Tab-separated table of C-alpha atoms in Angstrom:
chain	number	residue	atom	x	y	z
A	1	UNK	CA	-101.836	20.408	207.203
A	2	UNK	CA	-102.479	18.848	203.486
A	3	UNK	CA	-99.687	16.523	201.366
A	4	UNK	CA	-100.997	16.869	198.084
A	5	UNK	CA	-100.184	13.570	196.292
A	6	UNK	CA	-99.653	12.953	192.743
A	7	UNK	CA	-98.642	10.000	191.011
A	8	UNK	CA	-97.499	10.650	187.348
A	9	UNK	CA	-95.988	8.307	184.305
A	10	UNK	CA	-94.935	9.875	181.287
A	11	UNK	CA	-96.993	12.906	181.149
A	12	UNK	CA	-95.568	16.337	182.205
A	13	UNK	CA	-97.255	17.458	185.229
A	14	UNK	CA	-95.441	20.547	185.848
A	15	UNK	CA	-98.383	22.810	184.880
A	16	UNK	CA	-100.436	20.795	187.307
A	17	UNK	CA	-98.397	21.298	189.863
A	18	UNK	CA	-97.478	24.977	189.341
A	19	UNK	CA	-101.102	26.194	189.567
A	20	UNK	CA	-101.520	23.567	192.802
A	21	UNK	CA	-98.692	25.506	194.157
A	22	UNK	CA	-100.079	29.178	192.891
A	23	UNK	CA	-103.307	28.080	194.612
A	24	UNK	CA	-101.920	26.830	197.838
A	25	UNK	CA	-99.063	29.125	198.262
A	26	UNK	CA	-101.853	32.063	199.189
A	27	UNK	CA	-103.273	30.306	201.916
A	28	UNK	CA	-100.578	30.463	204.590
A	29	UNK	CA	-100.643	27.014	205.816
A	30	UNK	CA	-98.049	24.227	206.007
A	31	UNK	CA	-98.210	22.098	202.899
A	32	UNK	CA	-96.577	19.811	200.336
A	33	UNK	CA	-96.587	19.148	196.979
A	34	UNK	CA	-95.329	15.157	196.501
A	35	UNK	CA	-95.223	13.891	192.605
A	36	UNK	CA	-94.232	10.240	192.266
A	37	UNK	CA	-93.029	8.898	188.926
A	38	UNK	CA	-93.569	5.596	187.983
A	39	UNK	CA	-90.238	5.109	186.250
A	40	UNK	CA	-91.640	6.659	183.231
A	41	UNK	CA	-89.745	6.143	179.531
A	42	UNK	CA	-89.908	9.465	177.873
A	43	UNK	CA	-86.645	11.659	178.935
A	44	UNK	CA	-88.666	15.053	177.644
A	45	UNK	CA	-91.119	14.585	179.494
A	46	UNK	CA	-88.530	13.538	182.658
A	47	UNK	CA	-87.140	16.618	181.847
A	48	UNK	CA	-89.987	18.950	182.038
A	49	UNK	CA	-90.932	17.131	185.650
A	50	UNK	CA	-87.793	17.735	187.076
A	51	UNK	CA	-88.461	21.097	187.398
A	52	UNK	CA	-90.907	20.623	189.704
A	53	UNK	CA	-88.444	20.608	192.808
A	54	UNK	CA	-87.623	24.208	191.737
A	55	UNK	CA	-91.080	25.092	193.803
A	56	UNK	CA	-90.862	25.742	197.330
A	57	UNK	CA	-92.393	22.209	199.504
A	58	UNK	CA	-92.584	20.668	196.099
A	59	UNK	CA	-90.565	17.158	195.744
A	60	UNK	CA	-90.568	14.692	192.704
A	61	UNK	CA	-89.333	10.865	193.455
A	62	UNK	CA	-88.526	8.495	190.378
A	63	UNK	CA	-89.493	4.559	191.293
A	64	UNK	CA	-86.695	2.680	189.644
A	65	UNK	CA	-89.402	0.217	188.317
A	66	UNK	CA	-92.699	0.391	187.862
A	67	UNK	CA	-94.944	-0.339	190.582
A	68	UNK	CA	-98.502	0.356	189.535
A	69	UNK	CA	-101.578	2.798	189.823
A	70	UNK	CA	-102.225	1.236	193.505
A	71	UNK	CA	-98.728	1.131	195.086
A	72	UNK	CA	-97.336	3.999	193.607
A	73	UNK	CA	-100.688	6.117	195.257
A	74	UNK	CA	-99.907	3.931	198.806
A	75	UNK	CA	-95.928	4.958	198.238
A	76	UNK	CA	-96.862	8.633	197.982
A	77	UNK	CA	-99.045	7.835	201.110
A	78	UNK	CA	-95.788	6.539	203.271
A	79	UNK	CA	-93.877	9.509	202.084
A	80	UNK	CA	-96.641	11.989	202.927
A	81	UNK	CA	-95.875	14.325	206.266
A	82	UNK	CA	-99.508	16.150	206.877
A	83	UNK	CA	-102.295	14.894	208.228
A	84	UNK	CA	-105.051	15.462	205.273
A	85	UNK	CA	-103.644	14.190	201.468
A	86	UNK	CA	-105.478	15.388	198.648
A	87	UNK	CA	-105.029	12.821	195.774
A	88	UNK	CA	-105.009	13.991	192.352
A	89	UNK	CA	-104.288	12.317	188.942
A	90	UNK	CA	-101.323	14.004	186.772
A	91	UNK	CA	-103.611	14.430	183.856
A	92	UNK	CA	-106.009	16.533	185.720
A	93	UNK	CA	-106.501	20.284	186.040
A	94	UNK	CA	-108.078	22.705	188.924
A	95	UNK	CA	-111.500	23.784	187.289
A	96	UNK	CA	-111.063	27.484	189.778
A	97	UNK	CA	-108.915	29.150	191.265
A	98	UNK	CA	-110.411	28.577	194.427
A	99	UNK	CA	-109.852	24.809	194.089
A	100	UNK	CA	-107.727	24.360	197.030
A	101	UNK	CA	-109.708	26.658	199.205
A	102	UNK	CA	-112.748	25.222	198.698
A	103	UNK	CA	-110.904	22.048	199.939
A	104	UNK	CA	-109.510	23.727	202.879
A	105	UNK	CA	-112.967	24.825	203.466
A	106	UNK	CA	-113.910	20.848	203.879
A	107	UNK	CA	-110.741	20.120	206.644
A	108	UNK	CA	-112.133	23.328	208.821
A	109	UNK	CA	-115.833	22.238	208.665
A	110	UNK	CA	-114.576	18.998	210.509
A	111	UNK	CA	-117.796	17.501	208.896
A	112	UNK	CA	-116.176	13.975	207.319
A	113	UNK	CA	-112.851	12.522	206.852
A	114	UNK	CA	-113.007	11.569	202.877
A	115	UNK	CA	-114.454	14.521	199.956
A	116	UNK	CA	-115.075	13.599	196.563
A	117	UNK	CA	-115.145	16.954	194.290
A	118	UNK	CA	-115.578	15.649	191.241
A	119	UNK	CA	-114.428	15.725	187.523
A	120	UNK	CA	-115.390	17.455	184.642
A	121	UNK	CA	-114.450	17.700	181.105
A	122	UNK	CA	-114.211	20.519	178.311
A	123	UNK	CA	-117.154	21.702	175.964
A	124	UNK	CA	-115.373	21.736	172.875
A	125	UNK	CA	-115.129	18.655	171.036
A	126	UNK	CA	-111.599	17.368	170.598
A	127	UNK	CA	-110.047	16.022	167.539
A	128	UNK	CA	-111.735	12.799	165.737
A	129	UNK	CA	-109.392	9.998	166.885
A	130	UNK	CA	-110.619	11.247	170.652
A	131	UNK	CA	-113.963	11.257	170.389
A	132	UNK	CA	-114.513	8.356	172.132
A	133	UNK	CA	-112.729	9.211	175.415
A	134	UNK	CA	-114.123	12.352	175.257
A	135	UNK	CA	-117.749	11.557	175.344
A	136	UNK	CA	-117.308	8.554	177.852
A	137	UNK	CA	-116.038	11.234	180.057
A	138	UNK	CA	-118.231	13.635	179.659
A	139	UNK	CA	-121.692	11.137	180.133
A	140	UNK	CA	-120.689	8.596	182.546
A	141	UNK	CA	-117.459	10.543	184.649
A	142	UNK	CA	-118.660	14.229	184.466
A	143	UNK	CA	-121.603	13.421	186.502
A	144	UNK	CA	-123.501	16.330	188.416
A	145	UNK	CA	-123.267	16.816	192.143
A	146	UNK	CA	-126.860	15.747	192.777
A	147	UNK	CA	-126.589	13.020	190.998
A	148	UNK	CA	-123.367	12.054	192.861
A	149	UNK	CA	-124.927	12.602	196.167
A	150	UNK	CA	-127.659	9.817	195.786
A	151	UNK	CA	-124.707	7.258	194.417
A	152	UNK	CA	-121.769	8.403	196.783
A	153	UNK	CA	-120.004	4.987	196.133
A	154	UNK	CA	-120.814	4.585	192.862
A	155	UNK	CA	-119.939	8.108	191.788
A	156	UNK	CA	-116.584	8.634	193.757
A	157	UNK	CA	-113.251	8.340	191.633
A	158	UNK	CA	-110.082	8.818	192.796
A	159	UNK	CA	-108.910	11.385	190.775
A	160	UNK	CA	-109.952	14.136	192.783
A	161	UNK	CA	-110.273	13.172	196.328
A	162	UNK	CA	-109.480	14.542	199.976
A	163	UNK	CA	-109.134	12.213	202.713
A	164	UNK	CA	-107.200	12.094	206.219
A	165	UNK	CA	-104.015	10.243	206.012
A	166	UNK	CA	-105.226	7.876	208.612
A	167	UNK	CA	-107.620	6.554	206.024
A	168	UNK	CA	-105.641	5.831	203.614
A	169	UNK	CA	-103.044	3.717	205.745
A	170	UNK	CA	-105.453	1.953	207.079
A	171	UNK	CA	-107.209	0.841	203.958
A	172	UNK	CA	-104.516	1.087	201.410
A	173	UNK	CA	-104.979	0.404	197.905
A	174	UNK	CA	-104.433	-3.552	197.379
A	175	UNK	CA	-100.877	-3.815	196.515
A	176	UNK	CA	-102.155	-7.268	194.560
A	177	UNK	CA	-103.575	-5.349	191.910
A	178	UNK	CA	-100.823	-4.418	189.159
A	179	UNK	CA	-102.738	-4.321	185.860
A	180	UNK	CA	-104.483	-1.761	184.764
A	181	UNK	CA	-108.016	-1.260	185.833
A	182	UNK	CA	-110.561	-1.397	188.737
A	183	UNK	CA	-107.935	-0.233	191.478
A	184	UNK	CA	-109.783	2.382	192.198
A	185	UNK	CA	-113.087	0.567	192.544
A	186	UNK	CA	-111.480	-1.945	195.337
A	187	UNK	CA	-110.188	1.202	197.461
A	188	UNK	CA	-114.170	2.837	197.377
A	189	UNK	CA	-115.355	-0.654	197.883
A	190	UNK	CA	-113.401	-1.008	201.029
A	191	UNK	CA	-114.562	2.392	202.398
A	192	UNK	CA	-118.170	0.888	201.650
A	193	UNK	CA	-117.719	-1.768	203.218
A	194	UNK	CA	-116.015	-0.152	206.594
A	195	UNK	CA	-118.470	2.528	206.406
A	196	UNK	CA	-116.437	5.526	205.818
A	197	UNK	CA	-119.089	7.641	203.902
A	198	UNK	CA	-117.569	10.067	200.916
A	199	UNK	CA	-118.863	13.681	201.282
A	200	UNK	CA	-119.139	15.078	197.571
A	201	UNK	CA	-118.874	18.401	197.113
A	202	UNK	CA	-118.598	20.453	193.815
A	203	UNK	CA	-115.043	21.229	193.181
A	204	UNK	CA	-114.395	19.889	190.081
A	205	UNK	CA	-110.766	19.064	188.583
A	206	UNK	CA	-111.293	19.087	184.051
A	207	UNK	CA	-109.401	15.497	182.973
A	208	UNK	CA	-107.318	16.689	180.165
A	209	UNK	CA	-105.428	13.769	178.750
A	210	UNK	CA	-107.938	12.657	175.673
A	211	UNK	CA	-106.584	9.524	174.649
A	212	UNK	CA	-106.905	8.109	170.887
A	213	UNK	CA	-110.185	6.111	170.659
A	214	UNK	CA	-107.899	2.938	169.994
A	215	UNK	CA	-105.947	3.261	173.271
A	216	UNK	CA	-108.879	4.149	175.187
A	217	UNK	CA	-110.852	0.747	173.660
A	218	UNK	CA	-107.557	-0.828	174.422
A	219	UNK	CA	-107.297	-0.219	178.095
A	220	UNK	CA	-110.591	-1.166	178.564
A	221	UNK	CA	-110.924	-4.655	177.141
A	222	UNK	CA	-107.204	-4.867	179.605
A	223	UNK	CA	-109.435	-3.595	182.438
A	224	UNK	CA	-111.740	-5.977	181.745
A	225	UNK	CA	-108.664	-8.982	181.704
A	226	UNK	CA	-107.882	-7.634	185.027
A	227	UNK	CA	-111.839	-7.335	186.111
A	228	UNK	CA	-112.155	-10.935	185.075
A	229	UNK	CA	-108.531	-11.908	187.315
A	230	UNK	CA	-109.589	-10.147	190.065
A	231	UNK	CA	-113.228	-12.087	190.503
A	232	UNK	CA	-111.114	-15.315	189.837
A	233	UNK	CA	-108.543	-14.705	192.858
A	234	UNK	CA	-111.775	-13.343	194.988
A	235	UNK	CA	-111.001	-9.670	195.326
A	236	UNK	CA	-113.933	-8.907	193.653
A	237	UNK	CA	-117.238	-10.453	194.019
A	238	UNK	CA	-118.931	-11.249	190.221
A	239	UNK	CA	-121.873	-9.646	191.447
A	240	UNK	CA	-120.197	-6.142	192.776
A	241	UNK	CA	-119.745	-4.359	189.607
A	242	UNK	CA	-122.338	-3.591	186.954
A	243	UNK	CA	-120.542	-6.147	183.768
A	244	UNK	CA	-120.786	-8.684	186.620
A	245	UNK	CA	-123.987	-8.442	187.819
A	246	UNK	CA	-125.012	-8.167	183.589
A	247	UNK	CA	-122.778	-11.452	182.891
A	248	UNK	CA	-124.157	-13.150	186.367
A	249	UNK	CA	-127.860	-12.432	184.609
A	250	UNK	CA	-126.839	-13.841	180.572
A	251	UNK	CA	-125.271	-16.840	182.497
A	252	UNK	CA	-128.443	-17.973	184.907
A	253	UNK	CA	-130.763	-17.347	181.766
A	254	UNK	CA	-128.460	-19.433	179.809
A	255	UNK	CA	-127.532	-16.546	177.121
A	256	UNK	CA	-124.179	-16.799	177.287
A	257	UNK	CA	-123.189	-18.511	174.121
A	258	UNK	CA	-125.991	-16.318	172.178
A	259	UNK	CA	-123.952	-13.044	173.453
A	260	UNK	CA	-120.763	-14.963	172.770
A	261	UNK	CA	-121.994	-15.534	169.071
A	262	UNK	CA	-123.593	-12.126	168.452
A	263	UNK	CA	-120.713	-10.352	169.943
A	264	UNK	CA	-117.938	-12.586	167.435
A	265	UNK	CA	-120.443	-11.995	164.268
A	266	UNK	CA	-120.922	-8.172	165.119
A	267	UNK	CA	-117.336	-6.798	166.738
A	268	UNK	CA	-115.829	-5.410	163.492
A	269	UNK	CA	-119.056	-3.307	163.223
A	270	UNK	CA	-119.365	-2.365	166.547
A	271	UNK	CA	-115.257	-1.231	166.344
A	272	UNK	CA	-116.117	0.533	163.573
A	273	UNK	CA	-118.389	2.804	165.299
A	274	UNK	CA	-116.406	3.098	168.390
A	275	UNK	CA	-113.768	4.374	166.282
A	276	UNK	CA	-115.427	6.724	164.383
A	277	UNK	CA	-116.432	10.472	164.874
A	278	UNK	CA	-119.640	9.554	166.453
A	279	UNK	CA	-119.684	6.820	168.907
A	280	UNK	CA	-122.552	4.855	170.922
A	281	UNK	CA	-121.943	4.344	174.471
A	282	UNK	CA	-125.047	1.767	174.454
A	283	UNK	CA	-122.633	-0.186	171.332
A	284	UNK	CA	-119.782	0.422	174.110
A	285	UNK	CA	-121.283	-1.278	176.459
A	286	UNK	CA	-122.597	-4.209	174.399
A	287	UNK	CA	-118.803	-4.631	173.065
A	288	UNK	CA	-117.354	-4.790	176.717
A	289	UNK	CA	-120.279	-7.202	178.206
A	290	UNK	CA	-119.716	-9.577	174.627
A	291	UNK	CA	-115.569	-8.938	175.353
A	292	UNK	CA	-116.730	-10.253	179.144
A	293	UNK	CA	-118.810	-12.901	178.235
A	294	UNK	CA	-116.387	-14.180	175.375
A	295	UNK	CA	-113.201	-14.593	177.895
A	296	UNK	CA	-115.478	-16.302	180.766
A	297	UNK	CA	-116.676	-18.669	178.020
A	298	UNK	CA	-113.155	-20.589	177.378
């Protein structure tokens, strides 16, 4: 009935899966628990995984070499046996113990084929160094069910999400895309586009891997590389995502270079505040459109 799929690299998903399996083993149906490793590095953490298979219907496969966010989550898809998957990211944690349930509740209604439950994060404020994360998270990922419901698209990550198998083979995520970033964003744009509507409902898994403010800014500005390669080779259109639409405006108004400029004279500052123990998310999102603007200037 459900192959719950979870791709993993270098983080120690055991407790993830243990609760999954706590959850699931209570509600007398056939199931699966599938983690697929993305030939991580660390051999603790390897370790700690391995002891995953020790769970009844529970299986963890090690790709000999890496193959990315997208394949790795179409790999798990391939290996899958049931007919629903539920798709959840390593780092992530049930928010109740009626998690699954409330998913199996969703396959019996027979009221959609793809449920979004969304993500939340913790109250308490984490250490300094991952402020920054944090606080993204919590204002722009942690996003209430109402407000998800008027943006289904725009709102859906995949994270946390239910769909029927058949879905997901037929609209795979692009095995093109191996850099980081945006993924995720071509996979919801194709259901868009086919018009496979996302039902969200509150069931909320808490993220729980904070990372430092400097790898966080990091993987950005490298989603943003892959953002800009992606328009280039025409797998995203310039004017489909919100820094495109922004950098489509600055360039027909002729701003460019004055973004360029401010953005060169100003990015130590604006660093400085990202990295410190209070950061702007309006200073974020000047850095990333100037970090835009600057690599479609050369």
């Amino acid at each position: 009935m459900l192959s719950i799929l979870i791709p993993t690299y270098n983080y120690n998903t055991f407790p993830l899966v243990k609760e999954l399996h706590n959850q699931i083993s209570l509600e007398n149906i056939d199931f699966e628990i599938i983690v697929s490793d993305d030939a991580s590095t660390d051999s603790a953490i390897i370790k700690e995984n391995e002891k995953i298979v020790g769970l009844s219907n529970c299986y963890y496969l090690s790709n000999v070499e890496n193959l990315g966010r997208g394949s790795n989550r179409n790999k798990l898809c391939q290996k899958a046996r049931c007919e629903w998957l539920l798709l959840l990211d390593c780092d992530t944690m049930p928010d109740s113990s009626s998690f699954i349930k409330n998913y199996l509740d969703c396959i019996n209604s027979n009221n959609g084929a793809v449920f979004f439950g969304g993500i939340a994060y913790y109250d308490n404020k984490p250490l300094g160094e991952e402020i920054l994360r944090w606080t993204y998270g919590r204002k722009r990922e942690a996003i209430p069910l109402l407000t998800r419901q008027k943006k289904t698209y725009e709102t859906a990550l995949v994270s946390n999400i239910l769909l029927k198998k058949q879905i997901l083979l037929k609209y795979p995520f692009n095995p093109s895309i191996y850099e980081y970033g945006f993924e995720d964003f071509v996979f919801i744009s194709d259901l868009k586009k086919n018009g496979i509507p996302i039902i969200h409902i509150e069931n909320p898994a808490y993220h729980l891997n904070l990372e430092t403010s400097i790898v966080f800014l990091s993987k950005h500005l490298s989603a943003i590389d892959n953002l800009n390669s992606l328009i280039i080779q025409g797998i995203i259109k310039s004017n489909e995502t919100a820094l495109g639409k922004t950098h489509e405006t600055i360039k027909r108004l002729m701003l460019q270079r004055i973004v360029v400029l401010f953005f060169n004279l100003s990015k130590q500052q604006l660093r400085q505040n990202l990295l410190s123990k209070n950061p702007s998310l309006v200073l974020f999102d000047f850095y990333k459109l100037g970090y835009f603007c600057s690599i479609k200037n050369l």
